[in-house]
XYZ file of C-alpha atoms in Angstrom:
383
model
C -53.828 -28.497 -48.302
C -56.779 -27.961 -45.968
C -57.888 -31.034 -44.196
C -61.292 -32.191 -45.588
C -64.307 -33.784 -44.087
C -67.664 -34.894 -45.352
C -69.513 -32.955 -42.591
C -68.413 -30.203 -40.100
C -70.724 -29.264 -37.474
C -70.145 -25.761 -36.061
C -71.347 -25.176 -32.544
C -71.681 -28.126 -30.085
C -75.049 -26.744 -28.413
C -78.433 -28.361 -28.542
C -78.820 -28.287 -32.572
C -75.312 -29.459 -33.041
C -75.220 -32.431 -30.683
C -78.783 -33.318 -31.797
C -77.736 -33.697 -35.507
C -74.724 -35.551 -34.394
C -76.880 -38.074 -32.157
C -79.140 -38.730 -35.162
C -76.272 -39.424 -37.435
C -74.820 -41.786 -35.106
C -77.995 -43.856 -35.286
C -77.585 -44.761 -38.987
C -74.697 -46.888 -40.444
C -74.499 -44.423 -43.616
C -72.839 -41.873 -41.405
C -70.248 -44.543 -40.379
C -68.193 -44.198 -43.275
C -68.348 -40.076 -43.281
C -65.535 -38.121 -41.913
C -67.372 -35.770 -39.372
C -65.795 -32.912 -37.248
C -67.543 -31.037 -34.438
C -66.178 -27.523 -33.551
C -66.994 -25.574 -30.338
C -65.153 -23.122 -28.641
C -65.979 -24.531 -25.071
C -65.925 -27.720 -23.041
C -69.026 -29.049 -22.299
C -68.600 -29.866 -18.873
C -71.174 -27.575 -17.036
C -75.079 -27.974 -16.345
C -75.349 -24.418 -17.870
C -79.257 -24.927 -19.102
C -82.501 -27.004 -18.544
C -84.502 -27.573 -21.705
C -88.197 -28.382 -21.104
C -90.840 -29.313 -23.680
C -93.608 -31.497 -24.518
C -93.937 -34.562 -26.459
C -96.670 -37.227 -26.901
C -94.123 -40.534 -27.321
C -90.660 -41.506 -26.588
C -88.269 -39.327 -28.251
C -84.696 -39.531 -29.159
C -83.524 -38.328 -25.811
C -85.920 -40.582 -23.602
C -82.973 -42.068 -21.700
C -81.919 -38.854 -20.055
C -85.104 -37.355 -19.262
C -84.647 -35.954 -15.678
C -88.313 -35.737 -14.985
C -91.810 -35.522 -16.454
C -95.292 -34.225 -15.796
C -98.659 -34.959 -17.054
C -100.321 -31.850 -15.373
C -99.384 -28.196 -15.468
C -100.446 -25.265 -13.596
C -101.634 -21.948 -15.289
C -102.007 -19.096 -12.982
C -103.143 -15.451 -14.054
C -105.039 -12.662 -12.356
C -108.146 -13.395 -14.642
C -107.754 -17.276 -15.294
C -106.005 -20.095 -13.526
C -106.219 -23.968 -13.805
C -104.702 -27.366 -13.464
C -104.097 -28.407 -17.139
C -104.371 -32.077 -17.939
C -102.164 -31.978 -21.158
C -103.054 -35.671 -22.126
C -101.924 -37.172 -24.601
C -98.637 -35.174 -24.073
C -95.859 -35.375 -21.323
C -94.017 -32.225 -20.094
C -90.264 -33.227 -19.895
C -87.247 -31.974 -18.559
C -83.676 -32.386 -19.620
C -80.732 -30.972 -17.764
C -77.822 -29.660 -19.963
C -75.064 -31.631 -18.533
C -76.963 -34.826 -19.069
C -77.488 -34.004 -22.700
C -73.726 -33.391 -23.048
C -72.567 -36.293 -21.194
C -75.048 -38.623 -23.212
C -74.270 -37.521 -26.754
C -70.431 -36.676 -26.076
C -70.331 -40.351 -24.417
C -71.741 -42.092 -27.725
C -68.780 -40.701 -29.547
C -66.416 -42.476 -27.646
C -64.310 -45.191 -29.780
C -65.859 -43.858 -33.049
C -62.795 -42.856 -35.117
C -64.855 -41.141 -37.931
C -66.071 -38.284 -35.501
C -63.478 -35.882 -34.232
C -64.126 -33.046 -31.666
C -62.093 -29.860 -31.957
C -62.096 -26.960 -29.351
C -61.485 -23.873 -31.430
C -63.097 -20.324 -32.269
C -64.857 -20.161 -35.782
C -63.920 -16.955 -37.214
C -65.732 -17.581 -40.413
C -67.510 -19.932 -42.793
C -67.407 -19.542 -46.506
C -68.541 -21.160 -49.736
C -65.483 -21.863 -51.982
C -66.653 -23.810 -55.262
C -68.077 -27.088 -54.372
C -66.764 -26.973 -50.818
C -67.240 -24.942 -47.608
C -64.289 -23.542 -45.740
C -64.203 -22.959 -42.135
C -61.664 -20.660 -40.748
C -60.197 -21.083 -37.359
C -57.602 -18.460 -36.929
C -54.724 -19.320 -39.075
C -56.026 -22.937 -39.708
C -58.263 -23.749 -42.471
C -60.655 -26.836 -42.879
C -63.101 -27.693 -45.938
C -66.271 -29.808 -46.055
C -68.887 -30.997 -48.446
C -71.380 -29.781 -45.965
C -71.110 -27.285 -42.731
C -73.989 -27.528 -40.365
C -73.906 -24.538 -38.564
C -75.446 -23.063 -35.301
C -73.258 -20.090 -34.729
C -74.901 -16.626 -35.051
C -72.182 -14.456 -36.416
C -74.278 -11.161 -36.709
C -76.289 -9.329 -34.187
C -79.889 -9.857 -34.583
C -81.349 -6.044 -34.273
C -81.118 -4.108 -37.287
C -84.042 -1.903 -37.151
C -85.265 -3.122 -40.282
C -89.146 -2.253 -41.055
C -91.751 -5.019 -39.646
C -89.028 -6.978 -37.655
C -89.670 -7.285 -33.823
C -87.168 -8.074 -31.304
C -87.533 -9.387 -27.740
C -85.537 -10.857 -25.354
C -86.485 -14.068 -23.330
C -84.403 -13.682 -20.314
C -84.459 -15.758 -17.103
C -82.912 -16.920 -14.098
C -83.381 -20.191 -12.555
C -82.796 -21.404 -8.924
C -82.854 -25.090 -8.191
C -83.859 -25.127 -4.351
C -83.841 -27.819 -1.902
C -85.952 -27.881 1.284
C -85.480 -29.872 4.565
C -89.158 -31.040 4.471
C -91.449 -31.929 1.731
C -92.790 -28.892 -0.060
C -93.583 -29.597 -3.504
C -95.911 -31.796 -5.714
C -93.724 -33.309 -7.990
C -96.326 -34.519 -10.249
C -97.640 -30.993 -11.294
C -95.504 -28.470 -12.610
C -96.236 -24.687 -12.922
C -95.970 -23.759 -16.780
C -96.738 -19.996 -16.071
C -97.535 -18.157 -13.310
C -98.223 -14.380 -14.278
C -99.409 -13.089 -10.652
C -96.428 -10.885 -10.855
C -95.762 -7.127 -11.725
C -95.682 -6.733 -15.447
C -94.242 -3.342 -15.444
C -91.298 -4.524 -17.408
C -93.104 -6.383 -19.929
C -94.390 -10.158 -20.045
C -93.253 -11.715 -16.754
C -93.829 -15.096 -15.250
C -92.622 -17.833 -12.976
C -91.726 -21.395 -13.993
C -92.127 -24.209 -11.194
C -90.528 -27.492 -11.858
C -90.631 -29.783 -8.897
C -88.492 -32.996 -9.561
C -88.935 -34.311 -5.902
C -91.146 -33.477 -2.763
C -88.014 -31.334 -1.686
C -86.374 -30.185 -4.738
C -87.780 -27.851 -7.571
C -86.311 -25.401 -10.260
C -87.865 -22.138 -9.732
C -87.307 -19.682 -12.757
C -88.127 -16.012 -13.215
C -88.840 -15.241 -16.763
C -89.464 -12.107 -18.809
C -89.804 -11.204 -22.363
C -88.719 -7.664 -22.917
C -86.311 -5.537 -25.033
C -83.604 -5.071 -22.280
C -82.226 -7.086 -19.365
C -82.627 -6.091 -15.523
C -79.964 -5.470 -13.017
C -78.425 -8.733 -12.141
C -79.843 -8.496 -8.473
C -83.616 -7.816 -9.492
C -83.677 -11.343 -10.606
C -82.705 -12.585 -7.376
C -84.840 -10.312 -5.347
C -88.009 -11.701 -7.341
C -86.854 -15.281 -7.050
C -86.648 -14.788 -3.245
C -90.173 -12.958 -2.798
C -91.873 -15.503 -5.139
C -90.336 -18.585 -3.162
C -91.415 -17.095 0.197
C -94.600 -15.421 -0.525
C -96.186 -17.591 -2.884
C -94.668 -20.975 -2.399
C -94.781 -20.487 1.440
C -91.074 -21.655 1.378
C -88.795 -20.023 3.866
C -86.106 -22.549 4.521
C -84.200 -23.601 1.737
C -80.754 -23.715 0.088
C -79.882 -23.048 -3.441
C -78.068 -26.021 -4.936
C -77.805 -24.801 -8.565
C -78.220 -21.534 -10.622
C -78.659 -20.719 -14.482
C -78.966 -17.771 -16.261
C -80.097 -17.381 -19.976
C -81.048 -15.112 -23.126
C -83.114 -16.199 -25.929
C -83.701 -14.024 -28.919
C -87.409 -13.605 -29.951
C -87.763 -12.264 -33.355
C -89.882 -12.858 -36.500
C -86.903 -12.463 -38.482
C -86.596 -14.792 -41.580
C -83.442 -16.917 -41.211
C -82.156 -18.588 -44.187
C -82.183 -22.176 -44.175
C -78.840 -22.417 -46.022
C -76.419 -20.658 -47.957
C -74.957 -22.944 -50.421
C -73.693 -25.871 -48.731
C -73.905 -23.965 -45.246
C -77.121 -25.658 -43.835
C -78.201 -23.569 -40.797
C -79.591 -25.059 -37.542
C -80.572 -23.934 -34.279
C -80.985 -20.148 -33.940
C -79.433 -19.150 -37.169
C -81.740 -21.860 -38.859
C -84.773 -20.274 -37.331
C -85.578 -23.264 -34.936
C -86.129 -20.707 -32.073
C -89.918 -19.892 -31.985
C -90.338 -16.092 -32.278
C -93.331 -15.729 -30.028
C -92.280 -18.028 -27.260
C -88.471 -18.885 -27.376
C -89.125 -22.738 -27.394
C -86.417 -24.478 -29.572
C -85.828 -28.059 -28.343
C -88.604 -29.725 -30.482
C -87.864 -27.429 -33.110
C -84.296 -28.301 -33.407
C -85.257 -32.068 -33.217
C -87.648 -31.872 -36.108
C -85.190 -30.008 -38.312
C -82.308 -32.363 -37.548
C -84.481 -35.358 -38.346
C -85.287 -33.843 -41.694
C -81.527 -33.225 -42.373
C -80.489 -36.705 -41.521
C -83.345 -38.218 -43.645
C -82.544 -36.067 -46.603
C -78.905 -37.024 -46.436
C -79.996 -40.703 -46.215
C -81.997 -40.244 -49.505
C -79.272 -38.476 -51.143
C -81.174 -35.179 -51.357
C -79.995 -31.856 -50.370
C -80.307 -31.149 -46.549
C -81.172 -27.599 -47.134
C -84.735 -27.796 -46.036
C -86.991 -25.024 -46.917
C -89.696 -23.795 -44.535
C -93.238 -25.321 -45.486
C -96.396 -23.369 -46.271
C -97.462 -24.297 -42.549
C -94.302 -23.003 -41.196
C -94.715 -19.764 -43.170
C -98.238 -19.558 -41.481
C -96.971 -19.823 -37.975
C -94.406 -17.307 -38.775
C -97.095 -14.911 -39.515
C -98.835 -15.711 -36.117
C -95.463 -15.260 -34.338
C -95.009 -11.946 -35.965
C -98.464 -10.658 -34.895
C -97.804 -11.735 -31.187
C -94.493 -10.234 -31.280
C -95.708 -6.951 -32.627
C -98.351 -7.125 -29.652
C -95.957 -7.616 -27.042
C -93.214 -5.134 -28.115
C -95.667 -2.403 -28.556
C -97.371 -3.342 -25.272
C -100.837 -3.277 -26.859
C -101.808 -6.239 -24.558
C -100.476 -7.900 -21.621
C -98.968 -11.349 -22.304
C -100.713 -12.801 -19.385
C -104.010 -11.971 -21.036
C -102.973 -13.436 -24.329
C -102.206 -16.883 -22.626
C -104.932 -16.813 -20.240
C -107.565 -16.083 -22.840
C -106.151 -18.764 -24.952
C -106.172 -21.574 -21.976
C -109.343 -20.449 -20.689
C -111.312 -21.115 -24.349
C -109.062 -23.902 -25.667
C -108.395 -27.489 -24.700
C -104.499 -27.670 -23.398
C -103.697 -30.248 -26.061
C -105.007 -27.717 -28.815
C -102.845 -24.998 -27.335
C -99.939 -27.070 -27.056
C -100.191 -28.345 -31.012
C -100.670 -24.655 -31.752
C -97.259 -23.673 -29.649
C -95.412 -26.646 -31.564
C -96.639 -25.550 -35.102
C -98.327 -28.747 -35.559
C -101.959 -27.454 -35.308
C -104.564 -27.518 -38.067
C -106.674 -24.596 -39.306
C -109.579 -25.585 -37.302
C -107.238 -25.291 -33.953
C -106.002 -22.007 -34.959
C -109.635 -20.591 -35.578
C -110.298 -21.518 -32.056
C -106.917 -19.994 -30.815
C -107.502 -16.744 -32.726
C -111.250 -16.478 -31.746
C -110.065 -16.496 -28.021
C -108.217 -13.342 -28.486
C -109.670 -9.830 -28.147
C -110.439 -9.043 -31.775
C -110.279 -5.251 -31.542
C -106.365 -5.861 -30.625
C -105.407 -8.989 -32.539
C -107.386 -8.015 -35.932
C -105.448 -4.599 -36.515
C -102.078 -6.307 -35.705
C -102.756 -9.264 -38.013
C -103.949 -6.725 -41.020
C -100.963 -4.719 -40.463
C -98.743 -7.846 -40.538
C -100.620 -9.375 -43.724
C -99.602 -5.857 -45.493
C -96.368 -5.810 -44.447
């Protein structure tokens, strides 16, 4: 007979471990049998999460650096943005993994299994997880694994990739102002599509410099290195440095409607729709969804959290922006330059976090070129 658990979490990335961390904060779950399954050991610093937040969050103890001001650069508008009451925060992947997995130590009700998940299936009142020849069951499975390809060619679906390569560089002498980060620098060639740089200084001699694109295809591997080297030398005016860490990633950007659940399979992370389609931001959306799931379980309600009306409204905005970007009807730097030029930074951040009110959104929409935005919005509305 298959071994049974109260909850199985498939995938030990940001979504799975965030959910687990929130469960460990409540005595209610100490009597629950919980299994976490992931194919890989979490021992590498494989990614960096940056996000904005007004107050202290669940992962405040592992914030690696924070900024209250952000640079924005484009060929039409540039400014240093005071993002109060927000702070822009950075978490390194290795710190996140060590923090959450360290909390598990000594907790007998939580088990971690390294295995490849072949399938997750609803079976009557249980969920079945297939690991090769091994089968496990659970009351609920919280899944962050995407089993099917995203691009299907479905009408009115838009698909881009946010792909990036980052170098953490270290200089021999002070070269950075670690009180100000660069959120976006669009002063680059835009021939591939939306292209910009992040610069996240963490000390006067250390910074993460990341080359980022929103396009339909990846670049040759050496192209990322060429652009990073050129930017560091010509824009940052840094010629003597060493690369102490590299990271590369690809984040899907799509307006596909992901199902919140399938029976007692509850989707989280990318399969749950917590990656914002028009920007690729995910960390805070994951935190909101996992907090809502835990709250529902504590109140003996279904953890299948359906999108709110506001959530559907923001999905519409994302679809319009993705349509414009994929069809190359307007440059991404023009969109963000116009938005930041005409709106307070906190309004823009609320909008990007799906927390703005209609009055905020009217201001955001009015700052975009009407002759381009309105036809795209009408097309999306009638789709």
